[in-house]
Tab-separated table of C-alpha atoms in Angstrom:
chain	number	residue	atom	x	y	z
A	458	MET	CA	0.000	0.000	0.000
A	459	ALA	CA	1.361	3.427	-0.930
A	460	ASP	CA	2.168	5.907	1.810
A	461	PRO	CA	-0.190	8.891	1.309
A	462	GLN	CA	2.169	11.253	3.150
A	463	ARG	CA	5.005	10.293	0.797
A	464	SER	CA	2.706	10.954	-2.162
A	465	PHE	CA	2.002	14.462	-0.870
A	466	GLU	CA	5.731	15.051	-0.335
A	467	ARG	CA	6.491	13.898	-3.868
A	468	MET	CA	3.828	16.224	-5.298
A	469	ILE	CA	5.265	19.138	-3.298
A	470	GLU	CA	8.786	18.348	-4.539
A	471	ASP	CA	7.566	18.298	-8.144
A	472	LEU	CA	5.717	21.587	-7.688
A	473	ARG	CA	8.771	23.202	-6.077
A	474	ALA	CA	10.798	22.227	-9.132
A	475	GLN	CA	8.146	23.737	-11.411
A	476	HIS	CA	8.052	26.914	-9.318
A	477	ALA	CA	11.843	27.224	-9.540
A	478	ALA	CA	11.740	26.732	-13.311
A	479	PHE	CA	9.124	29.472	-13.680
A	480	GLU	CA	11.223	31.745	-11.430
A	481	ARG	CA	14.313	31.178	-13.609
A	482	ALA	CA	12.330	31.839	-16.774
A	483	LEU	CA	10.870	34.996	-15.248
A	484	ARG	CA	14.315	36.289	-14.234
A	485	GLU	CA	15.625	35.566	-17.735
A	486	GLU	CA	12.706	37.391	-19.344
A	487	LEU	CA	13.101	40.399	-17.050
A	488	ALA	CA	16.835	40.524	-17.800
A	489	ARG	CA	16.168	41.013	-21.513
A	490	PRO	CA	16.574	44.544	-22.875
A	491	ALA	CA	12.859	44.645	-23.748
A	492	PRO	CA	10.964	42.055	-21.691
A	493	ASP	CA	7.738	40.750	-23.192
A	494	ASP	CA	5.023	42.007	-20.841
A	495	ALA	CA	2.646	39.197	-21.809
A	496	ALA	CA	5.324	36.579	-21.093
A	497	VAL	CA	6.085	38.185	-17.725
A	498	ARG	CA	2.393	38.127	-16.776
A	499	ARG	CA	2.060	34.510	-17.920
A	500	LEU	CA	5.109	33.420	-15.918
A	501	LYS	CA	3.965	35.270	-12.806
A	502	ARG	CA	0.511	33.731	-13.092
A	503	ALA	CA	2.024	30.263	-13.533
A	504	LYS	CA	4.227	30.751	-10.460
A	505	LEU	CA	1.217	31.815	-8.400
A	506	THR	CA	-0.796	28.837	-9.604
A	507	VAL	CA	1.991	26.460	-8.605
A	508	ARG	CA	2.335	28.190	-5.223
A	509	ASP	CA	-1.394	27.846	-4.624
A	510	ARG	CA	-1.262	24.154	-5.534
A	511	MET	CA	1.622	23.631	-3.102
A	512	ALA	CA	-0.367	25.306	-0.338
A	513	LEU	CA	-3.433	23.207	-1.067
A	514	ILE	CA	-1.475	19.954	-1.107
A	515	SER	CA	0.315	20.941	2.101
A	516	ARG	CA	-3.020	21.569	3.796
A	517	MET	CA	-4.388	18.266	2.514
A	518	GLY	CA	-1.305	16.431	3.769
A	519	ALA	CA	-1.450	18.099	7.170
A	520	HIS	CA	-5.165	17.416	7.448
A	521	GLY	CA	-4.663	13.774	6.531
A	522	ALA	CA	-1.862	13.386	9.078
A	523	ALA	CA	-4.038	14.692	11.912
């Protein structure tokens, strides 16, 4: 039987990696001489979505552990 807590931890790890990738892409875009405003908005939105997913999964994991 799979450990549900481990599954939550794995999901969080994957989301952290995605968040870091979006952060790198955002920094690269902002470092350009003329950053694409639409790309910056898209990357920021994607980072926020990933952050929200991490928070939700963390709450679910904490709730399940209680």
